[in-house]
Amino acid sequence: MQLAGPDDPGTVDLDEVARKTHGYVGADLCQMCTKAAVSCIREKTAESNVDIEAEQLPAEFYDTLKVTMQHMDKAIKQTPASAMKEFVVEIPNVTFDDIGGLEDVKNELREMIEFPVTHPEYFEELGIQPPKGALLYGPPGCGKTLLAKAMANQCECNFISIKGPQLLSKWVGESESNVRNVFEKARQASPCILFFDELDSIARSRGSTSGGPGIGDSVVNQLLTEMDGMAKRNNVFVIGATNKPDGLDPAIMRPGRLNAHIYVGIPDAPARLGILNASLRKAKVSPSVDYNAIVSETDTFSGADLAGLCQGAAKISVRRRKDADLKGEDTTDWSIEPADFEIAFRGARSSVPASDQQRYLDKKEAVGEGGVTSGMDDFRYD
């Protein structure tokens, strides 16, 4: 079996394959190549109607067996890296196209994570270290976790998602060991993104609990050591998400650990329109649905509230179609109608009251923007 050459469609770029297989050991690479070859054989067998069970196959069939980059990409997705098996999660099927608005936040994350991987020479020539972490904070339901999932899909890095409480243990020293193991696995599989959801559950200010230093303080100490200690990070990027940035330990917020502090707030009108388009881009929606009217009536809605509104309208549409089917009506060109949104509005509400929104804006002023998003509009790239 051969690899597709430069003159063939789907040329295999071995450098790109190597870049996509972080954390793979030799056995993983062998398994991946075997899966790519099997995929190629199945595809060609279906095309040529060859009996694969026959004792002897025609020579022309063997000449058509060429593994392409598409076969390699499919095999990579089906082959987990051994270095990540304890913590690896499936790369989410979420892209930036699924997230409406938040363009500044998307660009900030791209600059922080993609640039050091795709263009390390930029930082080497300047003689500086690239940023190593970011904090996403703001009201619940505004897309912090969704952004991290899309970033995992966008960049060709390994991705480890950690729910804060899962690192904690009642046994002395085991919580600190869990933190060490997570970072060690990430270093072995670098470049890698470590995403800590609900970061405030494990990085609360030391000394904030009564009764003296406890397990929480020890975990914070270990986390600080791993993020900026004697051990090298080796292209391990840390992204934390929280609704309570004021409860985080100040040491974890300093540059060198979480360089960029990115506020993900309630979407404005253009962002709400983008969220509606993203939420309904795969749905069958009637042309008579006025997205701008929906935007004007959802001034205080978060991204999750808007997604819930779209789901509610879809559910009502399905209910109407079921009734129409029972009555024998024609439902061939069924779609979500404006009336469905009107009914969905009756049960919809903002999950972040205006008072809470102001409280988050006050937190934004206190925490500050640790990144370089503001003032960079003239230097954005497509």
mmCIF file of N, CA and C in Angstrom, residues 86-89 160-170 174-179 182 194-198 201-202 219:
data_model
loop_
_atom_site.group_PDB
_atom_site.id
_atom_site.type_symbol
_atom_site.label_atom_id
_atom_site.label_comp_id
_atom_site.label_asym_id
_atom_site.label_seq_id
_atom_site.Cartn_x
_atom_site.Cartn_y
_atom_site.Cartn_z
ATOM 1 N N GLU A 86 -5.713 8.728 30.655
ATOM 2 C CA GLU A 86 -6.314 8.874 31.975
ATOM 3 C C GLU A 86 -7.207 10.096 32.060
ATOM 4 N N PHE A 87 -6.933 11.121 31.241
ATOM 5 C CA PHE A 87 -7.654 12.382 31.377
ATOM 6 C C PHE A 87 -8.332 12.834 30.091
ATOM 7 N N VAL A 88 -8.003 12.182 28.990
ATOM 8 C CA VAL A 88 -8.478 12.705 27.711
ATOM 9 C C VAL A 88 -10.000 12.650 27.620
ATOM 10 N N VAL A 89 -10.563 13.661 27.011
ATOM 11 C CA VAL A 89 -11.986 13.664 26.687
ATOM 12 C C VAL A 89 -12.096 13.840 25.187
ATOM 13 N N ILE A 160 -7.479 18.827 27.733
ATOM 14 C CA ILE A 160 -7.881 18.151 28.964
ATOM 15 C C ILE A 160 -8.855 19.067 29.695
ATOM 16 N N SER A 161 -10.057 18.584 29.924
ATOM 17 C CA SER A 161 -11.065 19.353 30.641
ATOM 18 C C SER A 161 -11.151 18.838 32.074
ATOM 19 N N ILE A 162 -10.995 19.735 33.021
ATOM 20 C CA ILE A 162 -11.006 19.381 34.436
ATOM 21 C C ILE A 162 -12.122 20.141 35.132
ATOM 22 N N LYS A 163 -13.035 19.399 35.743
ATOM 23 C CA LYS A 163 -14.018 20.023 36.634
ATOM 24 C C LYS A 163 -13.354 20.172 37.996
ATOM 25 N N GLY A 164 -13.305 21.389 38.503
ATOM 26 C CA GLY A 164 -12.564 21.662 39.724
ATOM 27 C C GLY A 164 -12.721 20.645 40.835
ATOM 28 N N PRO A 165 -13.955 20.337 41.258
ATOM 29 C CA PRO A 165 -14.131 19.433 42.406
ATOM 30 C C PRO A 165 -13.584 18.026 42.192
ATOM 31 N N GLN A 166 -13.376 17.576 40.936
ATOM 32 C CA GLN A 166 -12.911 16.220 40.719
ATOM 33 C C GLN A 166 -11.473 16.018 41.168
ATOM 34 N N LEU A 167 -10.738 17.118 41.410
ATOM 35 C CA LEU A 167 -9.368 16.993 41.894
ATOM 36 C C LEU A 167 -9.307 16.833 43.402
ATOM 37 N N LEU A 168 -10.381 17.139 44.093
ATOM 38 C CA LEU A 168 -10.373 17.117 45.549
ATOM 39 C C LEU A 168 -10.620 15.718 46.081
ATOM 40 N N SER A 169 -9.958 15.399 47.171
ATOM 41 C CA SER A 169 -10.098 14.089 47.803
ATOM 42 C C SER A 169 -10.038 14.266 49.314
ATOM 43 N N LYS A 170 -10.700 13.351 50.019
ATOM 44 C CA LYS A 170 -10.689 13.430 51.481
ATOM 45 C C LYS A 170 -9.386 12.909 52.075
ATOM 46 N N GLU A 174 -3.703 13.483 48.602
ATOM 47 C CA GLU A 174 -4.153 12.956 47.315
ATOM 48 C C GLU A 174 -4.631 14.067 46.388
ATOM 49 N N SER A 175 -5.210 15.125 46.919
ATOM 50 C CA SER A 175 -5.654 16.235 46.081
ATOM 51 C C SER A 175 -4.458 16.900 45.403
ATOM 52 N N GLU A 176 -3.401 17.128 46.162
ATOM 53 C CA GLU A 176 -2.200 17.724 45.590
ATOM 54 C C GLU A 176 -1.589 16.810 44.536
ATOM 55 N N SER A 177 -1.641 15.500 44.793
ATOM 56 C CA SER A 177 -1.122 14.528 43.821
ATOM 57 C C SER A 177 -1.934 14.562 42.532
ATOM 58 N N ASN A 178 -3.243 14.733 42.654
ATOM 59 C CA ASN A 178 -4.085 14.811 41.462
ATOM 60 C C ASN A 178 -3.708 16.015 40.600
ATOM 61 N N VAL A 179 -3.429 17.151 41.244
ATOM 62 C CA VAL A 179 -3.023 18.343 40.498
ATOM 63 C C VAL A 179 -1.692 18.091 39.789
ATOM 64 N N VAL A 182 -2.197 15.826 36.705
ATOM 65 C CA VAL A 182 -2.829 16.500 35.570
ATOM 66 C C VAL A 182 -1.801 17.296 34.776
ATOM 67 N N LEU A 194 -5.180 22.969 29.105
ATOM 68 C CA LEU A 194 -5.807 22.529 30.357
ATOM 69 C C LEU A 194 -6.948 23.489 30.660
ATOM 70 N N PHE A 195 -8.153 22.986 30.666
ATOM 71 C CA PHE A 195 -9.311 23.835 30.942
ATOM 72 C C PHE A 195 -9.889 23.483 32.303
ATOM 73 N N PHE A 196 -9.873 24.471 33.215
ATOM 74 C CA PHE A 196 -10.429 24.297 34.557
ATOM 75 C C PHE A 196 -11.781 24.998 34.604
ATOM 76 N N ASP A 197 -12.854 24.207 34.595
ATOM 77 C CA ASP A 197 -14.186 24.769 34.717
ATOM 78 C C ASP A 197 -14.491 24.994 36.201
ATOM 79 N N GLU A 198 -15.197 26.078 36.512
ATOM 80 C CA GLU A 198 -15.475 26.457 37.907
ATOM 81 C C GLU A 198 -14.167 26.520 38.704
ATOM 82 N N SER A 201 -13.724 26.834 42.577
ATOM 83 C CA SER A 201 -13.931 25.726 43.520
ATOM 84 C C SER A 201 -12.615 25.154 44.045
ATOM 85 N N ILE A 202 -11.514 25.380 43.326
ATOM 86 C CA ILE A 202 -10.227 24.845 43.785
ATOM 87 C C ILE A 202 -9.169 25.935 43.971
ATOM 88 N N VAL A 219 -4.204 22.717 48.013
ATOM 89 C CA VAL A 219 -4.447 22.547 46.580
ATOM 90 C C VAL A 219 -4.052 23.813 45.829
#
